Amino acid sequence: MLVSFSAKNYKSFYDEVTLDMRIEVNDSNREEVENNPFVYKINDDYISKLCILYGHNGSGKSNLLNAIMYLFAINIYEDIEDYYKELFIPNMIYGKYEDTKFTLEFYNYKNELYQYIIILDNKKIKYELLKKMKIQFLKEN
């Protein structure tokens, strides 16, 4: 299950932008969140099953989805140029010669949290890492 997705230096995003599906839970909203059918609890994370992107025209909604599609495509097709080359465009104003970075956090079927990082330089993979994250449980007194 996707927990968060980040993109840096991709299309209209120069600074890192993050789509985080976690819901912050506190004493005032705990009962509402725990009884919500659109919230899934894994370990100590409350994750929204529903994601709505909204914003003004030109604010980057499509670019965020394109980044997710591009990340999917580079892990499936050996020759990305033939399929999705128009999806890969670094930020042309500030980051034309800088690396593009994508980061995913997700739970696998065993409810283990993983982080995947990929850094691209001119459409080529420069760095790639998949690591299992340590989950810290919060103890309530």
Short mmCIF file of N, CA and C in Angstrom, two decimals:
data_model
loop_
_atom_site.label_atom_id
_atom_site.label_comp_id
_atom_site.label_asym_id
_atom_site.label_seq_id
_atom_site.Cartn_x
_atom_site.Cartn_y
_atom_site.Cartn_z
N MET A 1 0.84 -1.16 0.00
CA MET A 1 0.00 0.00 0.00
C MET A 1 0.89 1.23 0.00
N LEU A 2 0.61 2.15 -0.91
CA LEU A 2 1.37 3.38 -1.01
C LEU A 2 1.13 4.25 0.21
N VAL A 3 2.23 4.72 0.81
CA VAL A 3 2.14 5.59 1.97
C VAL A 3 2.47 7.02 1.55
N SER A 4 3.54 7.19 0.78
CA SER A 4 3.90 8.53 0.31
C SER A 4 4.70 8.44 -0.98
N PHE A 5 4.64 9.53 -1.73
CA PHE A 5 5.38 9.64 -2.98
C PHE A 5 5.94 11.05 -3.05
N SER A 6 7.23 11.17 -3.40
CA SER A 6 7.87 12.48 -3.52
C SER A 6 8.57 12.59 -4.87
N ALA A 7 8.58 13.80 -5.40
CA ALA A 7 9.29 14.09 -6.64
C ALA A 7 10.05 15.39 -6.46
N LYS A 8 11.27 15.41 -6.99
CA LYS A 8 12.10 16.61 -6.93
C LYS A 8 12.73 16.83 -8.30
N ASN A 9 12.67 18.07 -8.77
CA ASN A 9 13.21 18.47 -10.07
C ASN A 9 12.57 17.67 -11.20
N TYR A 10 11.26 17.69 -11.21
CA TYR A 10 10.50 17.01 -12.26
C TYR A 10 9.43 17.95 -12.79
N LYS A 11 9.47 18.22 -14.08
CA LYS A 11 8.53 19.11 -14.76
C LYS A 11 8.37 20.41 -14.00
N SER A 12 7.16 20.70 -13.48
CA SER A 12 6.94 21.99 -12.82
C SER A 12 7.46 22.01 -11.38
N PHE A 13 7.95 20.88 -10.86
CA PHE A 13 8.43 20.83 -9.49
C PHE A 13 9.95 20.94 -9.46
N TYR A 14 10.46 21.97 -8.84
CA TYR A 14 11.90 22.05 -8.62
C TYR A 14 12.19 21.58 -7.20
N ASP A 15 11.54 22.20 -6.22
CA ASP A 15 11.67 21.74 -4.84
C ASP A 15 10.90 20.43 -4.69
N GLU A 16 11.24 19.68 -3.68
CA GLU A 16 10.59 18.39 -3.46
C GLU A 16 9.13 18.60 -3.05
N VAL A 17 8.24 17.88 -3.71
CA VAL A 17 6.82 17.86 -3.36
C VAL A 17 6.48 16.44 -2.93
N THR A 18 5.58 16.32 -1.95
CA THR A 18 5.24 15.01 -1.41
C THR A 18 3.74 14.84 -1.32
N LEU A 19 3.29 13.70 -1.79
CA LEU A 19 1.91 13.27 -1.61
C LEU A 19 1.96 12.23 -0.50
N ASP A 20 1.49 12.60 0.69
CA ASP A 20 1.56 11.72 1.85
C ASP A 20 0.15 11.26 2.20
N MET A 21 -0.05 9.97 2.24
CA MET A 21 -1.38 9.39 2.48
C MET A 21 -1.65 9.16 3.97
N ARG A 22 -0.67 9.45 4.83
CA ARG A 22 -0.86 9.25 6.26
C ARG A 22 -1.83 10.30 6.83
N ILE A 23 -2.57 9.88 7.84
CA ILE A 23 -3.49 10.77 8.53
C ILE A 23 -2.95 10.98 9.94
N GLU A 24 -2.85 12.22 10.33
CA GLU A 24 -2.39 12.52 11.68
C GLU A 24 -3.54 12.29 12.65
N VAL A 25 -3.28 11.48 13.66
CA VAL A 25 -4.31 11.14 14.62
C VAL A 25 -3.94 11.72 15.99
N ASN A 26 -4.93 12.35 16.61
CA ASN A 26 -4.74 12.87 17.97
C ASN A 26 -6.00 12.56 18.78
N ASP A 27 -6.03 13.01 20.00
CA ASP A 27 -7.17 12.69 20.88
C ASP A 27 -8.49 13.22 20.35
N SER A 28 -8.46 14.36 19.67
CA SER A 28 -9.72 14.96 19.21
C SER A 28 -10.31 14.27 17.98
N ASN A 29 -9.50 13.55 17.20
CA ASN A 29 -10.05 12.92 15.98
C ASN A 29 -9.89 11.40 15.95
N ARG A 30 -9.35 10.83 17.00
CA ARG A 30 -9.04 9.39 17.00
C ARG A 30 -10.26 8.52 16.69
N GLU A 31 -11.37 8.75 17.37
CA GLU A 31 -12.56 7.91 17.17
C GLU A 31 -13.09 8.04 15.74
N GLU A 32 -13.10 9.26 15.23
CA GLU A 32 -13.58 9.48 13.86
C GLU A 32 -12.69 8.78 12.84
N VAL A 33 -11.38 8.88 13.01
CA VAL A 33 -10.43 8.25 12.07
C VAL A 33 -10.53 6.73 12.16
N GLU A 34 -10.58 6.18 13.36
CA GLU A 34 -10.60 4.73 13.52
C GLU A 34 -11.90 4.10 13.01
N ASN A 35 -12.98 4.87 12.96
CA ASN A 35 -14.26 4.35 12.46
C ASN A 35 -14.53 4.71 11.01
N ASN A 36 -13.58 5.33 10.37
CA ASN A 36 -13.75 5.75 8.98
C ASN A 36 -13.45 4.58 8.04
N PRO A 37 -14.37 4.20 7.15
CA PRO A 37 -14.12 3.07 6.25
C PRO A 37 -13.06 3.36 5.18
N PHE A 38 -12.68 4.62 5.01
CA PHE A 38 -11.68 4.98 4.01
C PHE A 38 -10.28 5.12 4.61
N VAL A 39 -10.13 4.64 5.82
CA VAL A 39 -8.83 4.69 6.50
C VAL A 39 -8.40 3.27 6.82
N TYR A 40 -7.14 2.96 6.50
CA TYR A 40 -6.58 1.65 6.76
C TYR A 40 -5.46 1.81 7.78
N LYS A 41 -5.48 1.01 8.83
CA LYS A 41 -4.44 1.09 9.86
C LYS A 41 -3.44 -0.03 9.67
N ILE A 42 -2.19 0.37 9.54
CA ILE A 42 -1.08 -0.59 9.47
C ILE A 42 -0.08 -0.15 10.53
N ASN A 43 0.22 -1.04 11.45
CA ASN A 43 1.10 -0.73 12.57
C ASN A 43 0.57 0.53 13.26
N ASP A 44 1.35 1.58 13.36
CA ASP A 44 0.88 2.83 13.96
C ASP A 44 0.50 3.87 12.92
N ASP A 45 0.48 3.50 11.65
CA ASP A 45 0.13 4.43 10.58
C ASP A 45 -1.35 4.30 10.24
N TYR A 46 -2.00 5.42 10.12
CA TYR A 46 -3.36 5.49 9.59
C TYR A 46 -3.24 6.04 8.18
N ILE A 47 -3.64 5.25 7.20
CA ILE A 47 -3.42 5.61 5.79
C ILE A 47 -4.75 5.75 5.09
N SER A 48 -4.88 6.84 4.37
CA SER A 48 -6.12 7.10 3.64
C SER A 48 -6.17 6.20 2.41
N LYS A 49 -7.33 5.57 2.20
CA LYS A 49 -7.55 4.77 1.00
C LYS A 49 -8.04 5.65 -0.14
N LEU A 50 -8.33 6.88 0.17
CA LEU A 50 -8.92 7.81 -0.79
C LEU A 50 -7.99 9.01 -0.96
N CYS A 51 -7.70 9.36 -2.19
CA CYS A 51 -6.84 10.50 -2.46
C CYS A 51 -7.50 11.38 -3.52
N ILE A 52 -7.64 12.63 -3.21
CA ILE A 52 -8.23 13.58 -4.15
C ILE A 52 -7.20 14.68 -4.40
N LEU A 53 -6.85 14.88 -5.65
CA LEU A 53 -5.95 15.97 -6.01
C LEU A 53 -6.79 17.13 -6.51
N TYR A 54 -6.59 18.27 -5.93
CA TYR A 54 -7.32 19.44 -6.39
C TYR A 54 -6.36 20.63 -6.40
N GLY A 55 -6.70 21.61 -7.20
CA GLY A 55 -5.90 22.82 -7.28
C GLY A 55 -6.23 23.57 -8.55
N HIS A 56 -5.65 24.74 -8.66
CA HIS A 56 -5.86 25.59 -9.82
C HIS A 56 -5.27 24.95 -11.08
N ASN A 57 -5.76 25.36 -12.23
CA ASN A 57 -5.17 24.92 -13.49
C ASN A 57 -3.70 25.31 -13.49
N GLY A 58 -2.86 24.38 -13.92
CA GLY A 58 -1.42 24.66 -13.99
C GLY A 58 -0.70 24.53 -12.66
N SER A 59 -1.34 23.96 -11.64
CA SER A 59 -0.69 23.86 -10.33
C SER A 59 0.15 22.60 -10.16
N GLY A 60 0.08 21.65 -11.12
CA GLY A 60 0.94 20.48 -11.07
C GLY A 60 0.25 19.16 -10.78
N LYS A 61 -1.06 19.12 -10.80
CA LYS A 61 -1.79 17.86 -10.51
C LYS A 61 -1.39 16.78 -11.52
N SER A 62 -1.43 17.10 -12.79
CA SER A 62 -1.09 16.12 -13.83
C SER A 62 0.38 15.76 -13.77
N ASN A 63 1.24 16.71 -13.44
CA ASN A 63 2.67 16.41 -13.35
C ASN A 63 2.97 15.43 -12.23
N LEU A 64 2.24 15.51 -11.13
CA LEU A 64 2.42 14.55 -10.05
C LEU A 64 2.02 13.15 -10.50
N LEU A 65 0.90 13.03 -11.21
CA LEU A 65 0.47 11.73 -11.74
C LEU A 65 1.44 11.23 -12.81
N ASN A 66 1.95 12.12 -13.65
CA ASN A 66 2.95 11.73 -14.66
C ASN A 66 4.21 11.20 -13.99
N ALA A 67 4.61 11.79 -12.89
CA ALA A 67 5.79 11.32 -12.17
C ALA A 67 5.58 9.89 -11.67
N ILE A 68 4.40 9.60 -11.15
CA ILE A 68 4.10 8.24 -10.70
C ILE A 68 4.09 7.28 -11.88
N MET A 69 3.49 7.68 -13.00
CA MET A 69 3.48 6.83 -14.21
C MET A 69 4.89 6.61 -14.73
N TYR A 70 5.72 7.65 -14.71
CA TYR A 70 7.09 7.52 -15.18
C TYR A 70 7.86 6.53 -14.31
N LEU A 71 7.70 6.64 -13.01
CA LEU A 71 8.38 5.73 -12.09
C LEU A 71 7.96 4.29 -12.35
N PHE A 72 6.68 4.09 -12.61
CA PHE A 72 6.18 2.77 -12.96
C PHE A 72 6.82 2.29 -14.27
N ALA A 73 6.88 3.16 -15.26
CA ALA A 73 7.38 2.78 -16.59
C ALA A 73 8.86 2.43 -16.59
N ILE A 74 9.68 3.17 -15.85
CA ILE A 74 11.11 2.89 -15.88
C ILE A 74 11.45 1.56 -15.24
N ASN A 75 10.53 1.03 -14.43
CA ASN A 75 10.77 -0.26 -13.81
C ASN A 75 10.17 -1.41 -14.60
N ILE A 76 9.53 -1.12 -15.72
CA ILE A 76 8.92 -2.17 -16.54
C ILE A 76 9.61 -2.29 -17.90
N TYR A 77 9.84 -1.16 -18.54
CA TYR A 77 10.38 -1.18 -19.90
C TYR A 77 11.88 -0.97 -19.89
N GLU A 78 12.59 -1.80 -20.64
CA GLU A 78 14.03 -1.64 -20.72
C GLU A 78 14.41 -0.37 -21.47
N ASP A 79 13.69 -0.07 -22.53
CA ASP A 79 13.99 1.12 -23.32
C ASP A 79 12.88 2.14 -23.11
N ILE A 80 13.04 2.95 -22.09
CA ILE A 80 12.03 3.93 -21.72
C ILE A 80 11.78 4.94 -22.83
N GLU A 81 12.76 5.17 -23.66
CA GLU A 81 12.65 6.16 -24.74
C GLU A 81 11.47 5.86 -25.66
N ASP A 82 11.23 4.61 -25.95
CA ASP A 82 10.18 4.25 -26.90
C ASP A 82 8.78 4.45 -26.35
N TYR A 83 8.62 4.41 -25.05
CA TYR A 83 7.28 4.42 -24.48
C TYR A 83 6.89 5.74 -23.81
N TYR A 84 7.76 6.24 -22.95
CA TYR A 84 7.35 7.36 -22.11
C TYR A 84 8.35 8.51 -22.10
N LYS A 85 9.03 8.76 -23.17
CA LYS A 85 10.07 9.80 -23.12
C LYS A 85 9.51 11.18 -22.84
N GLU A 86 8.27 11.44 -23.23
CA GLU A 86 7.70 12.75 -22.94
C GLU A 86 7.33 12.90 -21.47
N LEU A 87 7.27 11.81 -20.74
CA LEU A 87 6.98 11.91 -19.31
C LEU A 87 8.19 12.41 -18.52
N PHE A 88 9.40 12.18 -19.05
CA PHE A 88 10.58 12.61 -18.31
C PHE A 88 11.04 13.97 -18.81
N ILE A 89 10.81 14.96 -17.99
CA ILE A 89 11.29 16.31 -18.29
C ILE A 89 11.71 16.92 -16.96
N PRO A 90 13.01 17.21 -16.78
CA PRO A 90 13.39 17.88 -15.54
C PRO A 90 12.86 19.31 -15.56
N ASN A 91 12.89 19.96 -14.41
CA ASN A 91 12.45 21.35 -14.33
C ASN A 91 13.35 22.18 -15.23
N MET A 92 12.78 22.80 -16.25
CA MET A 92 13.58 23.49 -17.28
C MET A 92 14.03 24.88 -16.87
N ILE A 93 13.45 25.44 -15.84
CA ILE A 93 13.83 26.79 -15.43
C ILE A 93 15.02 26.75 -14.48
N TYR A 94 14.93 25.93 -13.44
CA TYR A 94 15.97 25.92 -12.42
C TYR A 94 16.84 24.67 -12.44
N GLY A 95 16.28 23.54 -12.86
CA GLY A 95 16.99 22.28 -12.66
C GLY A 95 17.37 21.54 -13.91
N LYS A 96 17.56 22.26 -15.02
CA LYS A 96 17.83 21.61 -16.30
C LYS A 96 19.02 20.65 -16.24
N TYR A 97 20.02 21.00 -15.46
CA TYR A 97 21.24 20.18 -15.41
C TYR A 97 21.39 19.47 -14.06
N GLU A 98 20.32 19.40 -13.31
CA GLU A 98 20.37 18.73 -12.02
C GLU A 98 19.64 17.39 -12.09
N ASP A 99 19.91 16.54 -11.11
CA ASP A 99 19.28 15.21 -11.04
C ASP A 99 17.81 15.32 -10.67
N THR A 100 17.04 14.34 -11.10
CA THR A 100 15.65 14.20 -10.71
C THR A 100 15.57 13.06 -9.70
N LYS A 101 14.78 13.28 -8.65
CA LYS A 101 14.70 12.28 -7.57
C LYS A 101 13.24 11.94 -7.30
N PHE A 102 12.97 10.63 -7.19
CA PHE A 102 11.66 10.14 -6.79
C PHE A 102 11.85 9.26 -5.55
N THR A 103 10.91 9.38 -4.62
CA THR A 103 10.95 8.56 -3.41
C THR A 103 9.56 8.01 -3.14
N LEU A 104 9.49 6.73 -2.87
CA LEU A 104 8.24 6.05 -2.52
C LEU A 104 8.39 5.42 -1.14
N GLU A 105 7.34 5.49 -0.35
CA GLU A 105 7.25 4.69 0.87
C GLU A 105 6.00 3.83 0.73
N PHE A 106 6.13 2.56 1.04
CA PHE A 106 4.99 1.65 0.88
C PHE A 106 5.10 0.49 1.85
N TYR A 107 3.95 -0.09 2.13
CA TYR A 107 3.89 -1.33 2.92
C TYR A 107 3.72 -2.49 1.96
N ASN A 108 4.44 -3.58 2.23
CA ASN A 108 4.26 -4.78 1.43
C ASN A 108 3.15 -5.63 2.03
N TYR A 109 2.94 -6.80 1.49
CA TYR A 109 1.84 -7.67 1.93
C TYR A 109 2.04 -8.18 3.35
N LYS A 110 3.24 -8.09 3.89
CA LYS A 110 3.50 -8.51 5.27
C LYS A 110 3.46 -7.33 6.24
N ASN A 111 2.98 -6.20 5.76
CA ASN A 111 2.91 -4.96 6.55
C ASN A 111 4.28 -4.48 7.00
N GLU A 112 5.28 -4.69 6.13
CA GLU A 112 6.62 -4.17 6.37
C GLU A 112 6.78 -2.90 5.55
N LEU A 113 7.32 -1.85 6.18
CA LEU A 113 7.47 -0.57 5.52
C LEU A 113 8.79 -0.52 4.76
N TYR A 114 8.71 -0.12 3.48
CA TYR A 114 9.89 0.01 2.62
C TYR A 114 9.96 1.42 2.05
N GLN A 115 11.18 1.81 1.72
CA GLN A 115 11.40 3.07 1.02
C GLN A 115 12.20 2.76 -0.25
N TYR A 116 11.74 3.34 -1.35
CA TYR A 116 12.42 3.18 -2.64
C TYR A 116 12.83 4.57 -3.11
N ILE A 117 14.11 4.72 -3.43
CA ILE A 117 14.64 6.00 -3.91
C ILE A 117 15.31 5.74 -5.26
N ILE A 118 15.01 6.62 -6.20
CA ILE A 118 15.68 6.54 -7.49
C ILE A 118 16.07 7.96 -7.92
N ILE A 119 17.32 8.09 -8.36
CA ILE A 119 17.83 9.38 -8.84
C ILE A 119 18.22 9.20 -10.29
N LEU A 120 17.73 10.10 -11.13
CA LEU A 120 17.97 10.03 -12.56
C LEU A 120 18.79 11.22 -13.03
N ASP A 121 19.70 10.94 -13.94
CA ASP A 121 20.51 11.97 -14.56
C ASP A 121 20.34 11.81 -16.07
N ASN A 122 19.65 12.76 -16.68
CA ASN A 122 19.41 12.72 -18.12
C ASN A 122 18.77 11.40 -18.55
N LYS A 123 17.70 11.02 -17.88
CA LYS A 123 16.90 9.83 -18.18
C LYS A 123 17.60 8.52 -17.85
N LYS A 124 18.77 8.55 -17.30
CA LYS A 124 19.51 7.34 -16.93
C LYS A 124 19.50 7.21 -15.41
N ILE A 125 19.39 5.99 -14.94
CA ILE A 125 19.40 5.75 -13.51
C ILE A 125 20.81 5.96 -12.98
N LYS A 126 20.94 6.91 -12.06
CA LYS A 126 22.22 7.24 -11.45
C LYS A 126 22.38 6.53 -10.10
N TYR A 127 21.27 6.39 -9.38
CA TYR A 127 21.28 5.79 -8.05
C TYR A 127 19.91 5.19 -7.80
N GLU A 128 19.90 4.02 -7.18
CA GLU A 128 18.65 3.34 -6.88
C GLU A 128 18.83 2.58 -5.57
N LEU A 129 17.84 2.69 -4.67
CA LEU A 129 17.94 2.03 -3.38
C LEU A 129 16.55 1.60 -2.92
N LEU A 130 16.46 0.37 -2.45
CA LEU A 130 15.26 -0.14 -1.81
C LEU A 130 15.67 -0.58 -0.42
N LYS A 131 15.06 0.02 0.61
CA LYS A 131 15.44 -0.37 1.96
C LYS A 131 14.22 -0.56 2.83
N LYS A 132 14.36 -1.52 3.74
CA LYS A 132 13.31 -1.80 4.71
C LYS A 132 13.46 -0.80 5.85
N MET A 133 12.36 -0.17 6.22
CA MET A 133 12.38 0.85 7.26
C MET A 133 12.08 0.19 8.61
N LYS A 134 12.69 0.71 9.64
CA LYS A 134 12.39 0.25 10.99
C LYS A 134 11.14 0.97 11.45
N ILE A 135 10.21 0.22 11.96
CA ILE A 135 8.95 0.80 12.43
C ILE A 135 9.06 1.01 13.93
N GLN A 136 8.81 2.25 14.33
CA GLN A 136 8.84 2.57 15.75
C GLN A 136 7.42 2.73 16.24
N PHE A 137 7.07 1.92 17.21
CA PHE A 137 5.72 1.99 17.78
C PHE A 137 5.73 3.02 18.90
N LEU A 138 4.70 3.83 18.91
CA LEU A 138 4.55 4.82 19.97
C LEU A 138 3.82 4.18 21.14
N LYS A 139 4.37 4.35 22.31
CA LYS A 139 3.74 3.80 23.49
C LYS A 139 2.99 4.92 24.21
N GLU A 140 1.75 4.64 24.51
CA GLU A 140 0.94 5.61 25.23
C GLU A 140 1.02 5.30 26.72
N ASN A 141 1.18 6.34 27.52
CA ASN A 141 1.26 6.16 28.97
C ASN A 141 -0.09 6.31 29.60
#
